[in-house]
PDB file of C-alpha atoms in Angstrom:
ATOM      1  CA  MET A   1      -2.463   3.827  -1.085  1.00  0.00           C
ATOM      2  CA  LEU A   2      -2.594   7.455  -0.044  1.00  0.00           C
ATOM      3  CA  ASN A   3       0.752   7.987  -1.756  1.00  0.00           C
ATOM      4  CA  LYS A   4      -0.859   7.233  -5.113  1.00  0.00           C
ATOM      5  CA  TYR A   5      -3.897   9.518  -4.923  1.00  0.00           C
ATOM      6  CA  ALA A   6      -2.973  12.266  -2.457  1.00  0.00           C
ATOM      7  CA  ARG A   7       0.390  12.935  -4.091  1.00  0.00           C
ATOM      8  CA  ALA A   8      -1.207  13.403  -7.525  1.00  0.00           C
ATOM      9  CA  PHE A   9      -3.846  15.782  -6.138  1.00  0.00           C
ATOM     10  CA  PHE A  10      -1.482  17.976  -4.131  1.00  0.00           C
ATOM     11  CA  THR A  11       1.085  18.019  -6.927  1.00  0.00           C
ATOM     12  CA  ARG A  12      -1.498  19.693  -9.176  1.00  0.00           C
ATOM     13  CA  VAL A  13      -2.490  22.125  -6.425  1.00  0.00           C
ATOM     14  CA  LEU A  14       1.095  23.101  -5.616  1.00  0.00           C
ATOM     15  CA  THR A  15       2.339  23.441  -9.205  1.00  0.00           C
ATOM     16  CA  PRO A  16       1.760  27.238  -9.375  1.00  0.00           C
ATOM     17  CA  PHE A  17       3.596  27.726  -6.061  1.00  0.00           C
ATOM     18  CA  ALA A  18       6.507  25.623  -7.320  1.00  0.00           C
ATOM     19  CA  ALA A  19       6.648  27.746 -10.477  1.00  0.00           C
ATOM     20  CA  LEU A  20       6.711  30.921  -8.387  1.00  0.00           C
ATOM     21  CA  LEU A  21       9.660  29.675  -6.324  1.00  0.00           C
ATOM     22  CA  LEU A  22      11.572  28.880  -9.510  1.00  0.00           C
ATOM     23  CA  ARG A  23      10.973  32.397 -10.814  1.00  0.00           C
ATOM     24  CA  LEU A  24      12.328  33.744  -7.519  1.00  0.00           C
ATOM     25  CA  GLY A  25      15.516  31.748  -7.994  1.00  0.00           C
ATOM     26  CA  VAL A  26      14.903  29.196  -5.227  1.00  0.00           C
ATOM     27  CA  SER A  27      16.452  25.766  -5.853  1.00  0.00           C
ATOM     28  CA  PRO A  28      14.649  22.445  -5.214  1.00  0.00           C
ATOM     29  CA  ASP A  29      17.432  21.356  -2.835  1.00  0.00           C
ATOM     30  CA  ALA A  30      16.906  24.492  -0.737  1.00  0.00           C
ATOM     31  CA  VAL A  31      13.186  23.697  -0.444  1.00  0.00           C
ATOM     32  CA  THR A  32      14.038  20.142   0.618  1.00  0.00           C
ATOM     33  CA  LEU A  33      16.425  21.347   3.330  1.00  0.00           C
ATOM     34  CA  VAL A  34      14.115  24.071   4.665  1.00  0.00           C
ATOM     35  CA  GLY A  35      11.146  21.710   4.671  1.00  0.00           C
ATOM     36  CA  THR A  36      13.023  19.089   6.650  1.00  0.00           C
ATOM     37  CA  ALA A  37      14.287  21.674   9.139  1.00  0.00           C
ATOM     38  CA  GLY A  38      10.736  22.959   9.626  1.00  0.00           C
ATOM     39  CA  VAL A  39       9.328  19.488  10.243  1.00  0.00           C
ATOM     40  CA  MET A  40      12.092  18.727  12.730  1.00  0.00           C
ATOM     41  CA  ALA A  41      11.492  21.996  14.567  1.00  0.00           C
ATOM     42  CA  GLY A  42       7.757  21.382  14.786  1.00  0.00           C
ATOM     43  CA  ALA A  43       8.263  17.850  16.054  1.00  0.00           C
ATOM     44  CA  LEU A  44      11.210  18.267  18.417  1.00  0.00           C
ATOM     45  CA  VAL A  45      10.270  21.662  19.869  1.00  0.00           C
ATOM     46  CA  PHE A  46       6.492  21.464  20.226  1.00  0.00           C
ATOM     47  CA  PHE A  47       5.729  17.763  20.711  1.00  0.00           C
ATOM     48  CA  PRO A  48       8.005  17.164  23.743  1.00  0.00           C
ATOM     49  CA  MET A  49       6.188  20.071  25.447  1.00  0.00           C
ATOM     50  CA  GLY A  50       2.793  18.541  24.723  1.00  0.00           C
ATOM     51  CA  GLU A  51       1.917  21.293  22.228  1.00  0.00           C
ATOM     52  CA  PHE A  52       0.499  18.847  19.721  1.00  0.00           C
ATOM     53  CA  PHE A  53      -1.863  21.249  17.954  1.00  0.00           C
ATOM     54  CA  TRP A  54       0.730  23.902  17.133  1.00  0.00           C
ATOM     55  CA  GLY A  55       3.389  21.313  16.432  1.00  0.00           C
ATOM     56  CA  THR A  56       1.096  19.659  13.894  1.00  0.00           C
ATOM     57  CA  ILE A  57       0.334  22.994  12.244  1.00  0.00           C
ATOM     58  CA  VAL A  58       4.054  23.740  11.814  1.00  0.00           C
ATOM     59  CA  ILE A  59       4.812  20.249  10.522  1.00  0.00           C
ATOM     60  CA  THR A  60       1.903  20.306   8.071  1.00  0.00           C
ATOM     61  CA  VAL A  61       3.088  23.579   6.563  1.00  0.00           C
ATOM     62  CA  PHE A  62       6.585  22.246   5.967  1.00  0.00           C
ATOM     63  CA  VAL A  63       5.762  18.660   5.038  1.00  0.00           C
ATOM     64  CA  PHE A  64       4.395  19.825   1.680  1.00  0.00           C
ATOM     65  CA  SER A  65       7.948  20.690   0.681  1.00  0.00           C
ATOM     66  CA  ASP A  66       8.246  16.982  -0.146  1.00  0.00           C
ATOM     67  CA  LEU A  67       5.902  17.619  -3.080  1.00  0.00           C
ATOM     68  CA  VAL A  68       7.090  21.091  -3.991  1.00  0.00           C
ATOM     69  CA  ASP A  69      10.778  20.255  -4.478  1.00  0.00           C
ATOM     70  CA  GLY A  70      10.106  17.414  -6.902  1.00  0.00           C
ATOM     71  CA  ASN A  71       7.584  19.542  -8.771  1.00  0.00           C
ATOM     72  CA  MET A  72      10.163  22.316  -9.099  1.00  0.00           C
ATOM     73  CA  ALA A  73      12.797  19.910 -10.397  1.00  0.00           C
ATOM     74  CA  ARG A  74      10.447  18.553 -13.061  1.00  0.00           C
ATOM     75  CA  GLN A  75       9.342  22.008 -14.182  1.00  0.00           C
ATOM     76  CA  ALA A  76      12.945  23.188 -14.421  1.00  0.00           C
ATOM     77  CA  GLY A  77      14.075  19.974 -16.119  1.00  0.00           C
ATOM     78  CA  ILE A  78      16.776  19.412 -13.525  1.00  0.00           C
ATOM     79  CA  SER A  79      15.641  16.137 -11.949  1.00  0.00           C
ATOM     80  CA  SER A  80      18.727  14.233 -10.835  1.00  0.00           C
ATOM     81  CA  ARG A  81      19.846  11.192  -8.890  1.00  0.00           C
ATOM     82  CA  TRP A  82      21.288  13.524  -6.261  1.00  0.00           C
ATOM     83  CA  GLY A  83      17.964  15.297  -5.790  1.00  0.00           C
ATOM     84  CA  ALA A  84      16.119  11.994  -5.459  1.00  0.00           C
ATOM     85  CA  PHE A  85      18.706  10.734  -2.954  1.00  0.00           C
ATOM     86  CA  LEU A  86      18.596  13.916  -0.880  1.00  0.00           C
ATOM     87  CA  ASP A  87      14.797  13.988  -0.846  1.00  0.00           C
ATOM     88  CA  SER A  88      14.477  10.341   0.170  1.00  0.00           C
ATOM     89  CA  THR A  89      17.159  10.606   2.845  1.00  0.00           C
ATOM     90  CA  LEU A  90      15.704  13.726   4.446  1.00  0.00           C
ATOM     91  CA  ASP A  91      12.218  12.170   4.371  1.00  0.00           C
ATOM     92  CA  ARG A  92      13.556   9.515   6.733  1.00  0.00           C
ATOM     93  CA  VAL A  93      15.061  12.216   8.966  1.00  0.00           C
ATOM     94  CA  ALA A  94      11.758  14.116   9.125  1.00  0.00           C
ATOM     95  CA  ASP A  95       9.730  10.986   9.852  1.00  0.00           C
ATOM     96  CA  GLY A  96      12.128   9.988  12.608  1.00  0.00           C
ATOM     97  CA  ALA A  97      11.861  13.435  14.190  1.00  0.00           C
ATOM     98  CA  ILE A  98       8.057  13.229  14.358  1.00  0.00           C
ATOM     99  CA  PHE A  99       7.984   9.949  16.249  1.00  0.00           C
ATOM    100  CA  ALA A 100      10.985  10.982  18.329  1.00  0.00           C
ATOM    101  CA  GLY A 101       8.943  14.000  19.424  1.00  0.00           C
ATOM    102  CA  PHE A 102       6.122  11.715  20.556  1.00  0.00           C
ATOM    103  CA  ALA A 103       8.583   9.453  22.372  1.00  0.00           C
ATOM    104  CA  LEU A 104      10.163  12.413  24.179  1.00  0.00           C
ATOM    105  CA  TRP A 105       6.747  13.560  25.382  1.00  0.00           C
ATOM    106  CA  TYR A 106       5.821  10.160  26.784  1.00  0.00           C
ATOM    107  CA  ALA A 107       9.287   9.704  28.277  1.00  0.00           C
ATOM    108  CA  GLY A 108       8.931  13.056  30.028  1.00  0.00           C
ATOM    109  CA  SER A 109       5.797  14.952  30.983  1.00  0.00           C
ATOM    110  CA  GLY A 110       3.519  12.429  29.262  1.00  0.00           C
ATOM    111  CA  ASP A 111       4.796   9.854  31.772  1.00  0.00           C
ATOM    112  CA  ASP A 112       3.896   6.682  29.883  1.00  0.00           C
ATOM    113  CA  ASN A 113       6.723   4.254  29.205  1.00  0.00           C
ATOM    114  CA  VAL A 114       4.528   1.919  27.169  1.00  0.00           C
ATOM    115  CA  LEU A 115       3.500   4.648  24.737  1.00  0.00           C
ATOM    116  CA  CYS A 116       7.101   5.860  24.634  1.00  0.00           C
ATOM    117  CA  ALA A 117       8.084   2.361  23.511  1.00  0.00           C
ATOM    118  CA  VAL A 118       5.265   2.294  20.948  1.00  0.00           C
ATOM    119  CA  ALA A 119       6.419   5.631  19.517  1.00  0.00           C
ATOM    120  CA  ILE A 120       9.989   4.314  19.282  1.00  0.00           C
ATOM    121  CA  PHE A 121       8.690   1.198  17.535  1.00  0.00           C
ATOM    122  CA  CYS A 122       6.818   3.422  15.048  1.00  0.00           C
ATOM    123  CA  LEU A 123      10.042   5.328  14.414  1.00  0.00           C
ATOM    124  CA  ALA A 124      12.143   2.198  13.890  1.00  0.00           C
ATOM    125  CA  SER A 125       9.578   0.237  11.881  1.00  0.00           C
ATOM    126  CA  GLY A 126       8.989   3.182   9.565  1.00  0.00           C
ATOM    127  CA  GLN A 127      12.695   3.304   8.766  1.00  0.00           C
ATOM    128  CA  VAL A 128      12.876  -0.454   8.202  1.00  0.00           C
ATOM    129  CA  VAL A 129       9.757  -0.464   5.993  1.00  0.00           C
ATOM    130  CA  SER A 130      11.407   2.136   3.768  1.00  0.00           C
ATOM    131  CA  TYR A 131      14.691   0.233   3.809  1.00  0.00           C
ATOM    132  CA  THR A 132      13.144  -3.065   2.698  1.00  0.00           C
ATOM    133  CA  LYS A 133      11.776  -1.484  -0.468  1.00  0.00           C
ATOM    134  CA  ALA A 134      14.991   0.404  -1.219  1.00  0.00           C
ATOM    135  CA  ARG A 135      17.128  -2.691  -0.600  1.00  0.00           C
ATOM    136  CA  GLY A 136      14.864  -4.898  -2.681  1.00  0.00           C
ATOM    137  CA  GLU A 137      14.980  -2.457  -5.575  1.00  0.00           C
ATOM    138  CA  SER A 138      18.763  -2.154  -5.257  1.00  0.00           C
ATOM    139  CA  ILE A 139      19.134  -5.901  -5.987  1.00  0.00           C
ATOM    140  CA  GLY A 140      16.922  -5.604  -9.052  1.00  0.00           C
ATOM    141  CA  LEU A 141      13.507  -6.574  -7.681  1.00  0.00           C
ATOM    142  CA  PRO A 142      10.343  -4.534  -8.311  1.00  0.00           C
ATOM    143  CA  VAL A 143       8.981  -4.984  -4.748  1.00  0.00           C
ATOM    144  CA  ALA A 144       5.513  -4.739  -6.273  1.00  0.00           C
ATOM    145  CA  VAL A 145       3.338  -4.431  -3.187  1.00  0.00           C
ATOM    146  CA  ASN A 146       1.121  -1.688  -1.795  1.00  0.00           C
ATOM    147  CA  GLY A 147       1.684  -1.912   1.939  1.00  0.00           C
ATOM    148  CA  LEU A 148      -1.112  -1.442   4.442  1.00  0.00           C
ATOM    149  CA  VAL A 149       0.535   1.547   6.151  1.00  0.00           C
ATOM    150  CA  GLU A 150       3.151   3.325   4.057  1.00  0.00           C
ATOM    151  CA  ARG A 151       4.713   6.737   4.630  1.00  0.00           C
ATOM    152  CA  ALA A 152       1.660   8.801   3.690  1.00  0.00           C
ATOM    153  CA  GLU A 153      -0.603   6.750   5.929  1.00  0.00           C
ATOM    154  CA  ARG A 154       1.841   6.966   8.841  1.00  0.00           C
ATOM    155  CA  LEU A 155       2.001  10.739   8.554  1.00  0.00           C
ATOM    156  CA  VAL A 156      -1.721  11.316   8.074  1.00  0.00           C
ATOM    157  CA  ILE A 157      -2.814   9.030  10.910  1.00  0.00           C
ATOM    158  CA  SER A 158      -0.265  10.312  13.418  1.00  0.00           C
ATOM    159  CA  LEU A 159      -0.467  14.013  12.557  1.00  0.00           C
ATOM    160  CA  VAL A 160      -4.276  14.173  12.362  1.00  0.00           C
ATOM    161  CA  ALA A 161      -4.501  12.410  15.721  1.00  0.00           C
ATOM    162  CA  ALA A 162      -1.828  14.662  17.238  1.00  0.00           C
ATOM    163  CA  GLY A 163      -3.516  17.813  15.968  1.00  0.00           C
ATOM    164  CA  LEU A 164      -6.887  16.739  17.327  1.00  0.00           C
ATOM    165  CA  ALA A 165      -5.346  15.601  20.613  1.00  0.00           C
ATOM    166  CA  GLY A 166      -3.854  19.079  20.923  1.00  0.00           C
ATOM    167  CA  LEU A 167      -7.368  20.514  21.094  1.00  0.00           C
ATOM    168  CA  HIS A 168      -7.444  19.213  24.663  1.00  0.00           C
ATOM    169  CA  GLY A 169      -5.420  22.296  25.530  1.00  0.00           C
ATOM    170  CA  PHE A 170      -8.291  24.423  24.208  1.00  0.00           C
ATOM    171  CA  GLY A 171     -10.786  22.747  26.496  1.00  0.00           C
ATOM    172  CA  VAL A 172     -12.027  19.833  24.373  1.00  0.00           C
ATOM    173  CA  PRO A 173     -12.402  16.955  26.872  1.00  0.00           C
ATOM    174  CA  GLY A 174     -11.211  13.397  26.288  1.00  0.00           C
ATOM    175  CA  ILE A 175      -9.831  14.007  22.831  1.00  0.00           C
ATOM    176  CA  GLN A 176      -6.219  13.419  23.878  1.00  0.00           C
ATOM    177  CA  VAL A 177      -6.906   9.666  23.744  1.00  0.00           C
ATOM    178  CA  LEU A 178      -6.727   9.844  19.934  1.00  0.00           C
ATOM    179  CA  LEU A 179      -2.935  10.070  19.882  1.00  0.00           C
ATOM    180  CA  PRO A 180      -2.285   6.807  21.772  1.00  0.00           C
ATOM    181  CA  ILE A 181      -4.847   5.060  19.554  1.00  0.00           C
ATOM    182  CA  ALA A 182      -3.135   6.409  16.442  1.00  0.00           C
ATOM    183  CA  LEU A 183       0.307   5.294  17.616  1.00  0.00           C
ATOM    184  CA  TRP A 184      -0.948   1.758  18.208  1.00  0.00           C
ATOM    185  CA  ILE A 185      -2.569   1.740  14.756  1.00  0.00           C
ATOM    186  CA  VAL A 186       0.599   2.980  13.083  1.00  0.00           C
ATOM    187  CA  ALA A 187       2.714   0.451  14.984  1.00  0.00           C
ATOM    188  CA  ALA A 188       0.476  -2.475  14.034  1.00  0.00           C
ATOM    189  CA  GLY A 189       0.092  -1.279  10.456  1.00  0.00           C
ATOM    190  CA  SER A 190       3.829  -0.777  10.048  1.00  0.00           C
ATOM    191  CA  LEU A 191       4.467  -4.317  11.279  1.00  0.00           C
ATOM    192  CA  VAL A 192       1.962  -5.711   8.764  1.00  0.00           C
ATOM    193  CA  THR A 193       3.526  -3.622   5.982  1.00  0.00           C
ATOM    194  CA  LEU A 194       7.001  -4.843   6.893  1.00  0.00           C
ATOM    195  CA  ILE A 195       5.825  -8.453   6.714  1.00  0.00           C
ATOM    196  CA  GLN A 196       4.115  -7.762   3.365  1.00  0.00           C
ATOM    197  CA  ARG A 197       7.317  -6.368   1.904  1.00  0.00           C
ATOM    198  CA  VAL A 198       9.557  -9.114   3.258  1.00  0.00           C
ATOM    199  CA  VAL A 199       7.220 -11.798   1.872  1.00  0.00           C
ATOM    200  CA  THR A 200       7.084  -9.990  -1.474  1.00  0.00           C
ATOM    201  CA  VAL A 201      10.873  -9.705  -1.707  1.00  0.00           C
ATOM    202  CA  ARG A 202      11.243 -13.392  -0.814  1.00  0.00           C
ATOM    203  CA  ARG A 203       8.768 -14.398  -3.550  1.00  0.00           C
ATOM    204  CA  GLU A 204      10.228 -12.082  -6.165  1.00  0.00           C
ATOM    205  CA  SER A 205      13.798 -13.167  -5.407  1.00  0.00           C
ATOM    206  CA  ALA A 206      12.819 -16.848  -5.694  1.00  0.00           C
ATOM    207  CA  GLU A 207      11.124 -16.153  -9.041  1.00  0.00           C
ATOM    208  CA  ALA A 208      14.147 -14.192 -10.282  1.00  0.00           C
ATOM    209  CA  ASP A 209      16.559 -16.946  -9.222  1.00  0.00           C
ATOM    210  CA  ALA A 210      14.414 -19.591 -10.915  1.00  0.00           C
ATOM    211  CA  ALA A 211      14.231 -17.545 -14.123  1.00  0.00           C
ATOM    212  CA  ALA A 212      18.000 -17.042 -14.081  1.00  0.00           C
ATOM    213  CA  ALA A 213      18.562 -20.774 -13.652  1.00  0.00           C
ATOM    214  CA  LEU A 214      16.367 -21.566 -16.666  1.00  0.00           C
ATOM    215  CA  ALA A 215      17.849 -18.863 -18.874  1.00  0.00           C
ATOM    216  CA  PRO A 216      20.484 -19.732 -21.531  1.00  0.00           C
ATOM    217  CA  GLY A 217      23.759 -20.159 -19.728  1.00  0.00           C
ATOM    218  CA  GLY A 218      21.987 -20.838 -16.415  1.00  0.00           C
ATOM    219  CA  SER A 219      22.540 -23.871 -14.254  1.00  0.00           C
ATOM    220  CA  GLU A 220      19.643 -25.818 -15.772  1.00  0.00           C
ATOM    221  CA  SER A 221      20.879 -25.440 -19.343  1.00  0.00           C
ATOM    222  CA  ALA A 222      24.422 -26.249 -18.292  1.00  0.00           C
ATOM    223  CA  GLN A 223      23.454 -29.738 -17.091  1.00  0.00           C
TER     224      GLN A 223
END
Protein backbone atom coordinates (compact mmCIF):
# COMPACT_ATOMS: atom_id res chain seq x y z
CA MET A 1 0.00 0.00 0.00
CA LEU A 2 2.71 2.45 0.96
CA ASN A 3 4.70 1.31 -2.06
CA LYS A 4 2.02 2.72 -4.35
CA TYR A 5 1.62 6.20 -2.85
CA ALA A 6 4.90 6.94 -1.07
CA ARG A 7 7.03 5.87 -4.03
CA ALA A 8 5.15 8.20 -6.40
CA PHE A 9 5.48 11.15 -4.01
CA PHE A 10 9.18 10.74 -3.28
CA THR A 11 9.97 10.04 -6.92
CA ARG A 12 8.66 13.50 -7.80
CA VAL A 13 10.56 15.09 -4.92
CA LEU A 14 13.85 13.39 -5.79
CA THR A 15 13.70 13.94 -9.56
CA PRO A 16 15.83 17.15 -9.49
CA PHE A 17 18.47 15.42 -7.34
CA ALA A 18 18.55 12.47 -9.74
CA ALA A 19 19.02 14.88 -12.65
CA LEU A 20 21.90 16.57 -10.83
CA LEU A 21 23.69 13.25 -10.28
CA LEU A 22 23.35 12.44 -13.98
CA ARG A 23 24.90 15.78 -14.91
CA LEU A 24 27.80 14.98 -12.57
CA GLY A 25 28.39 11.71 -14.40
CA VAL A 26 27.19 9.39 -11.62
CA SER A 27 25.68 6.10 -12.85
CA PRO A 28 22.47 4.56 -11.45
CA ASP A 29 24.36 1.36 -10.54
CA ALA A 30 26.82 3.38 -8.45
CA VAL A 31 23.93 4.97 -6.53
CA THR A 32 22.45 1.51 -5.93
CA LEU A 33 25.73 0.15 -4.57
CA VAL A 34 26.50 3.17 -2.37
CA GLY A 35 22.95 3.23 -1.03
CA THR A 36 23.07 -0.42 -0.07
CA ALA A 37 26.48 -0.02 1.58
CA GLY A 38 25.17 2.94 3.58
CA VAL A 39 22.10 1.06 4.79
CA MET A 40 24.24 -1.92 5.80
CA ALA A 41 26.66 0.32 7.68
CA GLY A 42 23.86 2.07 9.54
CA ALA A 43 22.23 -1.22 10.48
CA LEU A 44 25.24 -3.39 11.29
CA VAL A 45 27.39 -0.75 12.98
CA PHE A 46 24.89 1.30 14.98
CA PHE A 47 22.05 -1.11 15.78
CA PRO A 48 24.15 -3.83 17.49
CA MET A 49 25.48 -1.08 19.80
CA GLY A 50 21.97 0.06 20.67
CA GLU A 51 22.43 3.36 18.80
CA PHE A 52 19.01 3.16 17.21
CA PHE A 53 18.49 6.88 16.65
CA TRP A 54 21.71 7.51 14.74
CA GLY A 55 21.48 4.19 12.96
CA THR A 56 18.01 5.11 11.71
CA ILE A 57 19.21 8.52 10.55
CA VAL A 58 22.02 6.93 8.50
CA ILE A 59 19.74 4.28 7.04
CA THR A 60 17.04 6.81 6.13
CA VAL A 61 19.53 8.95 4.23
CA PHE A 62 20.74 6.02 2.15
CA VAL A 63 17.47 4.14 1.71
CA PHE A 64 16.24 6.82 -0.70
CA SER A 65 18.83 5.60 -3.17
CA ASP A 66 16.25 2.92 -4.02
CA LEU A 67 14.16 5.68 -5.61
CA VAL A 68 16.98 7.79 -6.98
CA ASP A 69 18.68 5.08 -9.05
CA GLY A 70 15.52 4.10 -10.90
CA ASN A 71 14.67 7.75 -11.47
CA MET A 72 18.13 8.33 -12.93
CA ALA A 73 17.81 5.34 -15.25
CA ARG A 74 14.46 6.55 -16.58
CA GLN A 75 15.69 10.10 -17.12
CA ALA A 76 18.78 8.85 -18.95
CA GLY A 77 16.79 6.29 -20.94
CA ILE A 78 19.06 3.48 -19.81
CA SER A 79 16.62 1.28 -17.87
CA SER A 80 17.74 -2.32 -18.23
CA ARG A 81 17.07 -5.82 -16.96
CA TRP A 82 20.47 -5.75 -15.26
CA GLY A 83 19.63 -2.56 -13.38
CA ALA A 84 16.30 -3.97 -12.24
CA PHE A 85 17.98 -7.21 -11.13
CA LEU A 86 20.75 -5.41 -9.25
CA ASP A 87 18.31 -3.06 -7.53
CA SER A 88 15.97 -5.85 -6.45
CA THR A 89 18.81 -8.07 -5.25
CA LEU A 90 20.49 -5.36 -3.19
CA ASP A 91 17.12 -4.37 -1.70
CA ARG A 92 16.99 -7.84 -0.15
CA VAL A 93 20.55 -7.42 1.16
CA ALA A 94 19.71 -4.05 2.75
CA ASP A 95 16.50 -5.35 4.33
CA GLY A 96 18.32 -8.35 5.74
CA ALA A 97 21.00 -6.11 7.25
CA ILE A 98 18.41 -4.00 9.09
CA PHE A 99 16.78 -6.93 10.84
CA ALA A 100 20.14 -8.61 11.37
CA GLY A 101 21.20 -5.46 13.23
CA PHE A 102 18.17 -5.77 15.51
CA ALA A 103 18.87 -9.47 16.07
CA LEU A 104 22.51 -8.78 16.96
CA TRP A 105 21.44 -6.21 19.55
CA TYR A 106 19.00 -8.57 21.24
CA ALA A 107 21.47 -11.45 21.04
CA GLY A 108 24.08 -9.27 22.74
CA SER A 109 23.61 -6.25 24.98
CA GLY A 110 19.84 -6.22 24.46
CA ASP A 111 19.77 -9.64 26.17
CA ASP A 112 16.41 -10.88 24.90
CA ASN A 113 16.41 -14.18 23.06
CA VAL A 114 12.71 -13.97 22.23
CA LEU A 115 13.07 -10.62 20.48
CA CYS A 116 16.22 -11.88 18.78
CA ALA A 117 14.14 -14.73 17.37
CA VAL A 118 11.38 -12.31 16.32
CA ALA A 119 13.92 -10.13 14.50
CA ILE A 120 15.30 -13.20 12.72
CA PHE A 121 11.76 -14.20 11.75
CA CYS A 122 11.20 -10.69 10.34
CA LEU A 123 14.40 -11.05 8.32
CA ALA A 124 13.50 -14.48 6.94
CA SER A 125 9.82 -13.78 6.30
CA GLY A 126 10.65 -10.57 4.46
CA GLN A 127 12.91 -12.49 2.10
CA VAL A 128 10.30 -15.21 1.54
CA VAL A 129 7.51 -12.67 0.95
CA SER A 130 9.61 -11.10 -1.80
CA TYR A 131 10.50 -14.51 -3.20
CA THR A 132 6.89 -15.68 -3.49
CA LYS A 133 6.00 -12.75 -5.73
CA ALA A 134 9.14 -13.09 -7.84
CA ARG A 135 8.67 -16.85 -8.21
CA GLY A 136 4.99 -16.49 -9.05
CA GLU A 137 5.75 -13.91 -11.72
CA SER A 138 8.56 -16.08 -13.12
CA ILE A 139 6.03 -18.85 -13.90
CA GLY A 140 3.75 -16.39 -15.67
CA LEU A 141 1.31 -15.43 -12.92
CA PRO A 142 0.39 -11.82 -12.09
CA VAL A 143 0.37 -12.37 -8.29
CA ALA A 144 -2.25 -9.64 -8.12
CA VAL A 145 -2.45 -9.00 -4.39
CA ASN A 146 -1.60 -6.04 -2.18
CA GLY A 147 -0.14 -7.64 0.91
CA LEU A 148 -0.83 -6.34 4.39
CA VAL A 149 2.84 -5.63 5.17
CA GLU A 150 5.07 -5.29 2.12
CA ARG A 151 8.59 -3.90 1.91
CA ALA A 152 7.66 -0.24 2.41
CA GLU A 153 5.53 -1.04 5.43
CA ARG A 154 8.25 -3.22 6.96
CA LEU A 155 10.81 -0.45 6.60
CA VAL A 156 8.59 2.38 7.82
CA ILE A 157 7.27 0.52 10.86
CA SER A 158 10.65 -0.82 11.97
CA LEU A 159 12.73 2.29 11.26
CA VAL A 160 10.26 4.77 12.77
CA ALA A 161 10.04 2.62 15.89
CA ALA A 162 13.82 2.21 16.05
CA GLY A 163 14.42 5.94 15.63
CA LEU A 164 11.92 6.79 18.36
CA ALA A 165 13.26 4.05 20.63
CA GLY A 166 16.70 5.62 20.21
CA LEU A 167 15.41 8.76 21.92
CA HIS A 168 15.66 6.79 25.16
CA GLY A 169 19.37 7.58 25.01
CA PHE A 170 18.47 11.29 25.09
CA GLY A 171 16.46 10.89 28.26
CA VAL A 172 12.97 10.12 26.93
CA PRO A 173 11.61 7.49 29.36
CA GLY A 174 9.80 4.31 28.33
CA ILE A 175 9.97 4.94 24.62
CA GLN A 176 12.30 2.01 23.96
CA VAL A 177 9.27 -0.30 24.17
CA LEU A 178 8.24 0.84 20.68
CA LEU A 179 10.87 -1.28 18.95
CA PRO A 180 9.73 -4.64 20.38
CA ILE A 181 6.12 -3.72 19.54
CA ALA A 182 7.13 -2.85 15.98
CA LEU A 183 9.03 -6.11 15.51
CA TRP A 184 6.02 -8.13 16.63
CA ILE A 185 3.79 -6.14 14.26
CA VAL A 186 6.16 -6.66 11.34
CA ALA A 187 6.47 -10.37 12.13
CA ALA A 188 2.71 -10.89 12.29
CA GLY A 189 2.07 -8.72 9.25
CA SER A 190 4.74 -10.50 7.22
CA LEU A 191 3.18 -13.86 8.07
CA VAL A 192 -0.25 -12.63 6.94
CA THR A 193 1.27 -11.21 3.73
CA LEU A 194 3.03 -14.49 3.02
CA ILE A 195 -0.24 -16.39 3.41
CA GLN A 196 -2.01 -13.86 1.16
CA ARG A 197 0.55 -14.34 -1.58
CA VAL A 198 0.63 -18.13 -1.34
CA VAL A 199 -3.19 -18.28 -1.53
CA THR A 200 -3.17 -15.88 -4.48
CA VAL A 201 -0.56 -17.90 -6.37
CA ARG A 202 -2.50 -21.11 -5.71
CA ARG A 203 -5.72 -19.54 -7.05
CA GLU A 204 -4.07 -17.95 -10.06
CA SER A 205 -2.20 -21.14 -10.96
CA ALA A 206 -5.42 -23.18 -10.75
CA GLU A 207 -7.18 -20.65 -13.00
CA ALA A 208 -4.28 -20.68 -15.47
CA ASP A 209 -4.20 -24.48 -15.57
CA ALA A 210 -7.96 -24.63 -16.11
CA ALA A 211 -7.76 -22.07 -18.92
CA ALA A 212 -4.93 -24.00 -20.56
CA ALA A 213 -6.93 -27.22 -20.40
CA LEU A 214 -9.92 -25.58 -22.12
CA ALA A 215 -7.85 -23.84 -24.78
CA PRO A 216 -7.58 -25.30 -28.32
CA GLY A 217 -5.12 -28.13 -28.16
CA GLY A 218 -5.64 -28.54 -24.39
CA SER A 219 -6.61 -31.74 -22.68
CA GLU A 220 -10.33 -30.97 -22.74
CA SER A 221 -10.45 -30.39 -26.49
CA ALA A 222 -8.31 -33.45 -27.11
CA GLN A 223 -10.91 -35.79 -25.58
